[in-house]
Short mmCIF file of C-alpha atoms in Angstrom, two decimals:
data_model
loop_
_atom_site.label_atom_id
_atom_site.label_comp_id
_atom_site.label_asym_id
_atom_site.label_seq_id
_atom_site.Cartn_x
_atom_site.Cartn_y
_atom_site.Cartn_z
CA UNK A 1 14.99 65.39 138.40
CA UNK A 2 13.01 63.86 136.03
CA UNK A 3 11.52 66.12 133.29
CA UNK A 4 7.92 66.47 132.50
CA UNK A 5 6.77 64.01 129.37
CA UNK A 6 5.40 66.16 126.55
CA UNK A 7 2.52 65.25 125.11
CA UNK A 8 4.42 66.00 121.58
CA UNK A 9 7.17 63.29 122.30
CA UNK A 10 4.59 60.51 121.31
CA UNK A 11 4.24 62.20 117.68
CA UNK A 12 0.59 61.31 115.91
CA UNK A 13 -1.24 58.47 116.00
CA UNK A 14 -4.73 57.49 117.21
CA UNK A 15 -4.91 56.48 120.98
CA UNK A 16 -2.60 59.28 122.62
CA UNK A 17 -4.97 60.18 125.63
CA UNK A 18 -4.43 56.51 126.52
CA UNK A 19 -1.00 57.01 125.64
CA UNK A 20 -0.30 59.98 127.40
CA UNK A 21 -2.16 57.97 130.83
CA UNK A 22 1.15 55.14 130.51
CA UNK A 23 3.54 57.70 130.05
CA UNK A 24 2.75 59.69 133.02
CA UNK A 25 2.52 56.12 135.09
CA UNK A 26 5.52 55.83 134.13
CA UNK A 27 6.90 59.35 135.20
CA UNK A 28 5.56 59.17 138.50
CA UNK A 29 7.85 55.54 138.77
CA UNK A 30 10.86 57.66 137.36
CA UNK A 31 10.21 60.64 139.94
CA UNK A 32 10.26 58.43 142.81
CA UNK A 33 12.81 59.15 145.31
CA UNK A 34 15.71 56.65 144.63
CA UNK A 35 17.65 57.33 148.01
CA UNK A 36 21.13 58.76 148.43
CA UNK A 37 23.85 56.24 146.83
CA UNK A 38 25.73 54.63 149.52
CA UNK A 39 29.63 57.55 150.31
CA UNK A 40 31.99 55.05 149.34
CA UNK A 41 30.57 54.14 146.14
CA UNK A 42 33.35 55.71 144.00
CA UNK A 43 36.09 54.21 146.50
CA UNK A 44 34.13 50.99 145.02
CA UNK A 45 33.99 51.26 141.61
CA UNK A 46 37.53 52.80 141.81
CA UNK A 47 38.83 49.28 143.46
CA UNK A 48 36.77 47.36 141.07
CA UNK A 49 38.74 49.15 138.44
CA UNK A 50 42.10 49.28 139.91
CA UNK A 51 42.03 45.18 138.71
CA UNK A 52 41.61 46.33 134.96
CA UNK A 53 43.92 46.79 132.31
CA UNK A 54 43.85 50.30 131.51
CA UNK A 55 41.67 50.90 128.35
CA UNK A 56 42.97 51.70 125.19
CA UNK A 57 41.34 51.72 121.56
CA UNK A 58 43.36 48.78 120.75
CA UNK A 59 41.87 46.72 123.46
CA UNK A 60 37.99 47.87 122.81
CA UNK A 61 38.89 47.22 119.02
CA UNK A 62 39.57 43.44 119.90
CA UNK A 63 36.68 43.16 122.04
CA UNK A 64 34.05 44.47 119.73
CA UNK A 65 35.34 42.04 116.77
CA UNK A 66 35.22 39.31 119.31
CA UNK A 67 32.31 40.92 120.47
CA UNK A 68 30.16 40.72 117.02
CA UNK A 69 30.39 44.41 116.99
CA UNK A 70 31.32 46.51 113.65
CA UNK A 71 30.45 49.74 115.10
CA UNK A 72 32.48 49.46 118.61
CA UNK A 73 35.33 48.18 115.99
CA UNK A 74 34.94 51.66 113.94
CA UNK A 75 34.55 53.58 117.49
CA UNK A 76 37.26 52.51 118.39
CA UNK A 77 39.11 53.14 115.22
CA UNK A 78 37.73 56.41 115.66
CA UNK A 79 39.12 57.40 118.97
CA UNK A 80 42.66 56.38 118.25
CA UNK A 81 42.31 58.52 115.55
CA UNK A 82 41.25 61.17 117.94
CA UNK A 83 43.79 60.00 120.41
CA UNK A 84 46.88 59.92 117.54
CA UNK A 85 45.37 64.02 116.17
CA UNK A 86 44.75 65.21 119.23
CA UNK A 87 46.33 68.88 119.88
CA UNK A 88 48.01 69.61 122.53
CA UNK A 89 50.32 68.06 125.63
CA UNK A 90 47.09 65.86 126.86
CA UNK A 91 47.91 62.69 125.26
CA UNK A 92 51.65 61.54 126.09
CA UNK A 93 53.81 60.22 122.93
CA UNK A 94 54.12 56.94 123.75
CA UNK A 95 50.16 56.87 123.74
CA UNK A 96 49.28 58.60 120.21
CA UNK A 97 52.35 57.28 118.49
CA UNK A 98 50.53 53.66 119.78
CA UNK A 99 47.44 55.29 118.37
CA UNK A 100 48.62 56.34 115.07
CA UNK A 101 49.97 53.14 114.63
CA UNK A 102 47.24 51.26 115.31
CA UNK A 103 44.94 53.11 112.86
CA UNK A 104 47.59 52.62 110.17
CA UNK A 105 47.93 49.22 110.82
CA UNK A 106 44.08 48.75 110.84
CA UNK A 107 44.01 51.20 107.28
CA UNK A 108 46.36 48.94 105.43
CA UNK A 109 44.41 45.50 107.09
CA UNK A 110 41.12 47.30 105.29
CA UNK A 111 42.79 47.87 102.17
CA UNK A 112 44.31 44.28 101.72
CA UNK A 113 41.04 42.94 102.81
CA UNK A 114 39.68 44.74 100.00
CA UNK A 115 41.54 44.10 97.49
CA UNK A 116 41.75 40.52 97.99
CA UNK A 117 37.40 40.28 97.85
CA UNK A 118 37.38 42.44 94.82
CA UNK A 119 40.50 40.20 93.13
CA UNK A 120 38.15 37.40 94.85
CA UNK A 121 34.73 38.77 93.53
CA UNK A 122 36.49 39.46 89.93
CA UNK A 123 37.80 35.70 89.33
CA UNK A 124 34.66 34.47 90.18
CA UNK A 125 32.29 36.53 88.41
CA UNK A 126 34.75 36.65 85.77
CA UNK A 127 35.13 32.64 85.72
CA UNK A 128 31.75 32.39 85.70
CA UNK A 129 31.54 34.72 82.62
CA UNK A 130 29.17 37.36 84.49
CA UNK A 131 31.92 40.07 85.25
CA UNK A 132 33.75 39.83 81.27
CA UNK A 133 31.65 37.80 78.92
CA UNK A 134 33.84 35.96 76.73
CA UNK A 135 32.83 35.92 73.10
CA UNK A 136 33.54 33.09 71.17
CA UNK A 137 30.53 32.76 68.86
CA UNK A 138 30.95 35.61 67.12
CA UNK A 139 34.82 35.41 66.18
CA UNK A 140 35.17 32.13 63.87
CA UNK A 141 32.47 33.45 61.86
CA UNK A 142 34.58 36.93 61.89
CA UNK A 143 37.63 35.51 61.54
CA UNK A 144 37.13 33.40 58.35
CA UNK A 145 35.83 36.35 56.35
CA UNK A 146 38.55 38.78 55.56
CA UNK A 147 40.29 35.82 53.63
CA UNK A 148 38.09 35.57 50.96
CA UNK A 149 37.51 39.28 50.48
CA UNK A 150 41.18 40.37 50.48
CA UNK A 151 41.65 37.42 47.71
CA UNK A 152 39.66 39.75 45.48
CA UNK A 153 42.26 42.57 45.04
CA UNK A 154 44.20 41.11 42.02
CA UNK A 155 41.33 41.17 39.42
CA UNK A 156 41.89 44.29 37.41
CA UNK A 157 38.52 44.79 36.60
CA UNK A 158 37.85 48.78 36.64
CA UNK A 159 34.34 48.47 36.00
CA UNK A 160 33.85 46.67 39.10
CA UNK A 161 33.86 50.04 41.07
CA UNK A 162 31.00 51.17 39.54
CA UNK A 163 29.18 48.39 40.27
CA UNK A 164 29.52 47.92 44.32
CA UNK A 165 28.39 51.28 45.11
CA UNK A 166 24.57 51.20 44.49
CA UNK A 167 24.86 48.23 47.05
CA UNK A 168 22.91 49.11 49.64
CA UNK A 169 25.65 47.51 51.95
CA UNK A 170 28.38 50.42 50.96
CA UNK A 171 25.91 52.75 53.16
CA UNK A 172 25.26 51.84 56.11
CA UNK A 173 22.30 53.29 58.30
CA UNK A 174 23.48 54.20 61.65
CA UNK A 175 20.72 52.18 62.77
CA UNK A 176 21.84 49.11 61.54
CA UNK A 177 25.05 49.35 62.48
CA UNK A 178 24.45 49.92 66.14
CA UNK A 179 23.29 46.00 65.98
CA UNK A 180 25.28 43.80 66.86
CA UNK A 181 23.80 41.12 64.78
CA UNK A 182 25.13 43.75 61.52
CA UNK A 183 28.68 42.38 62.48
CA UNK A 184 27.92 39.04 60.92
CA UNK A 185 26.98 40.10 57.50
CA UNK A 186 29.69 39.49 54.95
CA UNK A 187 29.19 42.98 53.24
CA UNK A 188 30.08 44.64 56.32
CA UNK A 189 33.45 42.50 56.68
CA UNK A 190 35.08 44.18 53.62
CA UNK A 191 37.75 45.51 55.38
CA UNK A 192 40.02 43.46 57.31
CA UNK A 193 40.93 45.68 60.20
CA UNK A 194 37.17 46.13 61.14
CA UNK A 195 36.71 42.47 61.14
CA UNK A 196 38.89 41.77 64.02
CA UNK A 197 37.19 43.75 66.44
CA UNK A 198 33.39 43.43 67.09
CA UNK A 199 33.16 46.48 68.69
CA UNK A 200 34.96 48.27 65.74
CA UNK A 201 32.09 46.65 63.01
CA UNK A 202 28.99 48.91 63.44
CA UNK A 203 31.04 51.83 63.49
CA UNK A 204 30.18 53.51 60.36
CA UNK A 205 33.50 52.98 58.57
CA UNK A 206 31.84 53.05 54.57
CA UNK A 207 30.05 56.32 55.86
CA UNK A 208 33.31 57.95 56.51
CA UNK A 209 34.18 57.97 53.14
CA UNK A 210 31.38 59.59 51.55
CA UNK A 211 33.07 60.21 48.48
CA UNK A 212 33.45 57.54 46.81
CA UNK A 213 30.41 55.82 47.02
CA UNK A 214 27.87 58.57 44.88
CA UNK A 215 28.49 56.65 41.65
CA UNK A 216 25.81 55.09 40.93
CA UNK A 217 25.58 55.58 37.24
CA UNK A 218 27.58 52.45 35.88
CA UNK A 219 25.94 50.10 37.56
CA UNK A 220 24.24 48.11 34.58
CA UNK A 221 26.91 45.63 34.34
CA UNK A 222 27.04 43.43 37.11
CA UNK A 223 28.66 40.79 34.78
CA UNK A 224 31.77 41.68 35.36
CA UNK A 225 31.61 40.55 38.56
CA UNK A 226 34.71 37.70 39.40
CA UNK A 227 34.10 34.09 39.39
CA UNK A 228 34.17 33.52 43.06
CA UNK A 229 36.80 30.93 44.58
CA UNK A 230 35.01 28.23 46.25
CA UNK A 231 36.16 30.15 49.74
CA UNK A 232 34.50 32.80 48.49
CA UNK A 233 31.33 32.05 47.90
CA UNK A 234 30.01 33.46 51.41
CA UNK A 235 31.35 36.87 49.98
CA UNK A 236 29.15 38.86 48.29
CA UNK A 237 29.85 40.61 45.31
CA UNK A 238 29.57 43.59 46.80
CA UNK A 239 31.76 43.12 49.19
CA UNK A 240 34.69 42.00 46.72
CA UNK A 241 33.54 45.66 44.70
CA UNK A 242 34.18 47.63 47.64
CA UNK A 243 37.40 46.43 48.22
CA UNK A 244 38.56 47.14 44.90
CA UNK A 245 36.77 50.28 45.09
CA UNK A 246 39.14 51.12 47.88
CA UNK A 247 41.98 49.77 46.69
CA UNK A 248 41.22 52.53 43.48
CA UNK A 249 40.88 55.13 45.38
CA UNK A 250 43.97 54.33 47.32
CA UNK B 1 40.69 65.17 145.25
CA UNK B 2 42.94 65.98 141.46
CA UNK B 3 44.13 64.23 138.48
CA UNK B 4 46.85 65.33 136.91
CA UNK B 5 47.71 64.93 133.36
CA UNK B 6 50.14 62.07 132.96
CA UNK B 7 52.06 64.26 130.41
CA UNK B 8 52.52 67.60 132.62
CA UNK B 9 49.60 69.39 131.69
CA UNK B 10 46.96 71.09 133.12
CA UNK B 11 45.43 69.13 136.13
CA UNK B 12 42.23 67.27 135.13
CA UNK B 13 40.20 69.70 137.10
CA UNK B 14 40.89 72.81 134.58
CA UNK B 15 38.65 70.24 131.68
CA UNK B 16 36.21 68.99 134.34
CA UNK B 17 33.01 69.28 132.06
CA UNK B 18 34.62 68.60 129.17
CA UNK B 19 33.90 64.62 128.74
CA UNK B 20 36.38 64.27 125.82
CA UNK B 21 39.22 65.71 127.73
CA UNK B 22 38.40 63.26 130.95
CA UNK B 23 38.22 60.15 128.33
CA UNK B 24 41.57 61.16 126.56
CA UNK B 25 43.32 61.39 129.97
CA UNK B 26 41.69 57.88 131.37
CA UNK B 27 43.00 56.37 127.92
CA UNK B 28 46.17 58.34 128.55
CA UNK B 29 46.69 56.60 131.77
CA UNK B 30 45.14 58.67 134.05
CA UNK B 31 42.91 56.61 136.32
CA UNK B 32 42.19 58.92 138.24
CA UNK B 33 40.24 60.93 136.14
CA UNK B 34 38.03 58.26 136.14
CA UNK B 35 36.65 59.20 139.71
CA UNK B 36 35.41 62.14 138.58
CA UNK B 37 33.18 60.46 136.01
CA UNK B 38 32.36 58.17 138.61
CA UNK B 39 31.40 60.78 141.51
CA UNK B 40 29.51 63.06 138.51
CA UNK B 41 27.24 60.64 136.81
CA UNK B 42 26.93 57.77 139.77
CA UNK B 43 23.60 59.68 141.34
CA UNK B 44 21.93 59.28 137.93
CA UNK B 45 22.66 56.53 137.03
CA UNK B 46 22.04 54.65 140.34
CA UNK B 47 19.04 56.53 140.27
CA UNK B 48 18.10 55.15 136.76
CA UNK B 49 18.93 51.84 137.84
CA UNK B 50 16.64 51.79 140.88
CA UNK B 51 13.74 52.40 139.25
CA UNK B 52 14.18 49.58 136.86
CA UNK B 53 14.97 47.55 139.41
CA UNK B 54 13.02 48.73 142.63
CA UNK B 55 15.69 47.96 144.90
CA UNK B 56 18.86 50.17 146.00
CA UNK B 57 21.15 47.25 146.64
CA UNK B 58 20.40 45.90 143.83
CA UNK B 59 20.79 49.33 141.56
CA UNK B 60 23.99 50.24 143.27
CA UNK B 61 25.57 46.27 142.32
CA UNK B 62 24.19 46.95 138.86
CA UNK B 63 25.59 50.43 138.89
CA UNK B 64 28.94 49.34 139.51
CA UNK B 65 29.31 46.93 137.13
CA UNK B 66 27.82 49.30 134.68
CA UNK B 67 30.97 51.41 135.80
CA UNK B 68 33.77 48.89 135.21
CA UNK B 69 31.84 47.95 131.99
CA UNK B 70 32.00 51.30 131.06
CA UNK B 71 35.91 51.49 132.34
CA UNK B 72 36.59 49.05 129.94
CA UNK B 73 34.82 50.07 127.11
CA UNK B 74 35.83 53.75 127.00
CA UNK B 75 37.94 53.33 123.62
CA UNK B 76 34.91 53.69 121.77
CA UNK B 77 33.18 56.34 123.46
CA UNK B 78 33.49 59.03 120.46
CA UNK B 79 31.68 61.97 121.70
CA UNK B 80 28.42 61.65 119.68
CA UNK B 81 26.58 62.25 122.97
CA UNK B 82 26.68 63.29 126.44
CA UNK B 83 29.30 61.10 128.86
CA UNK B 84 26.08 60.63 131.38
CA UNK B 85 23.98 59.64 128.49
CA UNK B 86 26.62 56.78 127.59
CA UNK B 87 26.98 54.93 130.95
CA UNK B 88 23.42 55.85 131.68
CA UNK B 89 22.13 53.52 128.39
CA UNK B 90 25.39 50.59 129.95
CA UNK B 91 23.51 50.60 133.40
CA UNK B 92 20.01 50.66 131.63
CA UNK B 93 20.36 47.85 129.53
CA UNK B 94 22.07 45.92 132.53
CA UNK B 95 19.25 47.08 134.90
CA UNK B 96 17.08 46.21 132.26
CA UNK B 97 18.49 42.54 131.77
CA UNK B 98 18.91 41.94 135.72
CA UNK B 99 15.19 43.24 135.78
CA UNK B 100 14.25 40.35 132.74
CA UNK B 101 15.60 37.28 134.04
CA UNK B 102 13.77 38.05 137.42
CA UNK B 103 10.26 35.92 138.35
CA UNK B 104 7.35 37.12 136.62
CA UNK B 105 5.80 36.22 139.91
CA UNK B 106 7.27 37.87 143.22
CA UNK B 107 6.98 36.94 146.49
CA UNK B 108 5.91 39.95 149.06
CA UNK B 109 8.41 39.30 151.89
CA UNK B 110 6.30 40.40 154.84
CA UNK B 111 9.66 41.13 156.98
CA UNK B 112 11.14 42.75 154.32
CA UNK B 113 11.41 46.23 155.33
CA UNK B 114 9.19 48.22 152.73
CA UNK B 115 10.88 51.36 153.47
CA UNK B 116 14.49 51.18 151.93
CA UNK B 117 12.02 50.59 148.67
CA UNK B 118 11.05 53.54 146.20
CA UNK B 119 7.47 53.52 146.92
CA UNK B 120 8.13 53.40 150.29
CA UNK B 121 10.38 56.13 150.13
CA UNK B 122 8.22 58.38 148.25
CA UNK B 123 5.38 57.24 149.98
CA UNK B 124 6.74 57.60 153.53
CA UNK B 125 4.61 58.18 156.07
CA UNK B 126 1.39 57.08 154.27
CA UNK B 127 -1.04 53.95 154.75
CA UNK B 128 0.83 50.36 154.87
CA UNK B 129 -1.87 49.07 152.35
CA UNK B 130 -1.93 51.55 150.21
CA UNK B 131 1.86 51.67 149.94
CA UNK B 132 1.83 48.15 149.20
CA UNK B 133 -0.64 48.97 146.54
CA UNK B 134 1.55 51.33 145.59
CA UNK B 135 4.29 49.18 145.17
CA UNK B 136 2.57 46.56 143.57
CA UNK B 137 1.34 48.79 140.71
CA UNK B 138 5.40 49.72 140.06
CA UNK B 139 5.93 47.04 140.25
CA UNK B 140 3.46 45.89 137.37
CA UNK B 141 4.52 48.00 135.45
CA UNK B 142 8.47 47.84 135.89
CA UNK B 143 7.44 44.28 134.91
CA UNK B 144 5.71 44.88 131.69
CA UNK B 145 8.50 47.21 130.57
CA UNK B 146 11.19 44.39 130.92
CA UNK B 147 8.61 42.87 129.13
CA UNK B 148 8.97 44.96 125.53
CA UNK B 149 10.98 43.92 122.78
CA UNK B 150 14.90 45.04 122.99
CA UNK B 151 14.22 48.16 120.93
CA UNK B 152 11.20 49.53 122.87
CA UNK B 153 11.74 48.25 126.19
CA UNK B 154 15.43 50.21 125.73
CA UNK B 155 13.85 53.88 124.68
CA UNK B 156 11.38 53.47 126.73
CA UNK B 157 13.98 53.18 129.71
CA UNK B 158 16.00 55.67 129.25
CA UNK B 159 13.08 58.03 128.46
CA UNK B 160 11.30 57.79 131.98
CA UNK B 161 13.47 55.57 134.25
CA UNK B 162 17.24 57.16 133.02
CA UNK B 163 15.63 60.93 132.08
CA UNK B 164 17.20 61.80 129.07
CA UNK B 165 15.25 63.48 126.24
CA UNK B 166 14.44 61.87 122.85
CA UNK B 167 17.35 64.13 121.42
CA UNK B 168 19.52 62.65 124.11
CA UNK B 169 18.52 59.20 123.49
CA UNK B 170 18.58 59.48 119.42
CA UNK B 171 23.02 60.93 120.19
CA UNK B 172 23.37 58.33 122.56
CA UNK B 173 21.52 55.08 120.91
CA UNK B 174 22.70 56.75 117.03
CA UNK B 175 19.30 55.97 115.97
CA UNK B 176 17.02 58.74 113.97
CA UNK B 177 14.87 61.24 116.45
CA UNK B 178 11.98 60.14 113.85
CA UNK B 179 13.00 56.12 114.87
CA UNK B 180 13.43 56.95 118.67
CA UNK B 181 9.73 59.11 118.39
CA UNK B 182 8.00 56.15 116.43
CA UNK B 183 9.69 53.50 119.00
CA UNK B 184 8.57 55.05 121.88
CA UNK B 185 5.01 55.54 120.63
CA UNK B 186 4.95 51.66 119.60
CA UNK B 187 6.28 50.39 123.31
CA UNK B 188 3.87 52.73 125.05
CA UNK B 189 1.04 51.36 123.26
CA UNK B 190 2.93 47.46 123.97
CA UNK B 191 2.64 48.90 127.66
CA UNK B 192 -1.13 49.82 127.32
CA UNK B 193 -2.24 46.24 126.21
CA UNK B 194 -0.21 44.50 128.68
CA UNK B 195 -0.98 46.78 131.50
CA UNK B 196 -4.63 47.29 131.14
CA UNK B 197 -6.79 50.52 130.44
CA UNK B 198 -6.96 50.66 134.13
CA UNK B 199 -3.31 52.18 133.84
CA UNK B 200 -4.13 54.19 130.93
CA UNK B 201 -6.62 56.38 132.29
#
């Protein structure tokens, strides 16, 4: 009995021959004899036992959550598991279908306690505007705009095409669309469905069309540009161009 | 003596050694498979138990209760480590916590009879005075092991008192060898300031 300390087991560190002189104290107190245990000591234990329910996962389950004890709780999880899988004639129905049962019950308990903190954790963070932001500064200002620039698209005025497209607003740099603070501009607004939608506003939407914005040659006349409404006067020019510029190429 | 298998099986003895099999058929309803834990592992851990304690009564009380303890609790033993490992660490930390709420100060019973002790026992034979010295020094230091913090005083145990290796003792406590290494190391050196370099040499 009682195997030999190595002087290994106590790793590095400074102060190991002192070390080493408590460790083999403390051998020579584990080698002494302990005596012969008393011949009935299993008839004992066996009649201490005989007054206790037998054991079962279930049981040690409910002790260890009484007990303060997550891990004895998943031990115990874990051996009915064993218990319910177990091949073989060793474990009687009764027992694993008990077993099986219990795991399931304790699976769908997990599950439900789950889904109710992460339903919990969402309304909270998501009340508190953490979890999903809500945005209302930036929609009134988004919202307003598409009414004066769709009001616009009556004037026949073809030399008004001419005119938006040197506007440095018809091409938009993918770097300045990639902020949101771009979304506010009015030149950027021109077309209605991208004015709902934040999100959809620095997308390059002008940039897709390519072709009809390399005209820059008529663009001496900015006269013709329309007498703005009194709505429209956030509305630049350009903006109102564009639109009929679509609406031409349309 | 042999347990059957409540379900027809193959009597208990045919998986003796195989601590699993003997924990299935306790939690299968098979009590009697529990006296073959009890006569395979009650030498060591009585053993481990006496030299926490110093006293065979005392160990063999402590053992039992470890047993039933363990009885009870056997529907979370998942195999991670040996059987004796388990209820040795349940009779250590009992031994351990019978050991802590002693007296720091004992009384030497002159009539007590020094023999049924371990010194004595080892020791038989020798020089009354220098078995009580003997004694005394074990006793110092079973003291200043009860002593340790929980984590230490727990490793530290089961390392020289219930003789299981540091591989043993990382399975059975499901700590890190590295943790179990470093926490032995930091108790032993808790052990040489209490004790005195008079122990360490």
């Amino acid at each position: 009995m009682n195997r030999r300390f190595d002087h290994e087991e106590l790793g590095e560190g400074a102060g190991r021959e002192e070390l080493l002189g408590i460790a083999r104290e403390l051998e020579a107190l584990g080698r002494a004899d302990v005596g012969v245990p008393i011949r009935d000591f299993a008839d004992r234990v066996m009649r201490a036992v005989e007054r206790e329910r037998r054991p079962s996962p279930i049981g040690a389950f409910g002790a260890a959550l009484l007990g303060g004890s997550p891990r004895g709780a998943v031990a115990a999880v874990a051996v009915a598991w064993r218990l319910a899988t177990r091949a073989g004639r060793a474990v009687p129905l009764a027992v694993r279908a008990q077993a099986l049962a219990f795991v399931l019950v304790v699976a769908v308990a997990a599950v439900g306690t789950g889904t109710l903190a992460v339903a919990g954790a969402a309304q909270v963070l998501g009340g508190s505007g953490i979890l999903f932001p809500s945005g209302p500064t930036p929609s009134p200002t988004l919202t307003i705009q598409p009414t004066p620039t769709l009001e616009p698209i009556p004037i026949p005025t073809p030399e008004a095409t001419p005119s938006t497209s040197p506007s440095p607003a018809a091409e938009p740099s993918p770097t300045l669309s990639a902020e949101p603070s771009e979304t506010a501009e009015p030149g950027e607004t021109a077309e209605p469905g991208d004015t709902a939608e934040p999100s959809e506003t620095p997308s390059a939407k002008p940039s897709a069309e390519p072709s009809e914005t390399p005209k820059p040659s008529p663009t001496p006349r900015p006269s013709p540009t329309p007498t703005p409404e009194p709505g429209e006067s956030s509305a630049s020019p350009d903006a109102s161009g564009s639109e009929t510029a679509d609406r031409d190429a349309g | 003596m042999s347990a059957h298998d409540p379900a027809g099986g193959p009597p208990i003895d045919a998986v003796r050694g195989d601590d699993q099999a003997l924990v299935d058929a306790i939690l299968a309803g098979d009590r009697d498979a529990f006296r073959i834990i009890v006569e395979r592992e009650s030498r060591t851990v009585i053993g481990a138990c006496s030299r926490i304690l110093g006293s065979m009564v005392e160990a063999e009380d402590v053992a039992q209760e470890a047993f039933v303890i363990a009885y009870r609790a056997l529907g979370t033993y998942r195999g991670e480590g040996a059987l004796g490992g388990w209820l040795t660490r349940i009779a250590v930390r009992l031994a351990l916590r019978r050991s802590g709420q002693r007296r720091e100060v004992t009384w030497i019973d002159p009539h007590a009879d020094f023999a049924s002790t371990a010194a004595g026992r080892s020791l038989r034979g020798g020089d009354p005075a220098v078995l009580h010295a003997a004694e005394e020094r074990a006793g110092a230091v079973r003291s200043a092991v009860a002593g340790l913090p929980d984590s230490y005083r727990e490793i530290v145990a089961l390392r020289f008192f219930g003789d299981l290796s540091l591989n043993e003792i990382a399975a059975t406590t499901g700590r890190p060898l590295g943790t179990v290494k470093t926490q032995l190391h930091r108790g032993l050196a808790r052990l040489r300031d209490r004790l005195g370099p008079e122990f360490a040499s």
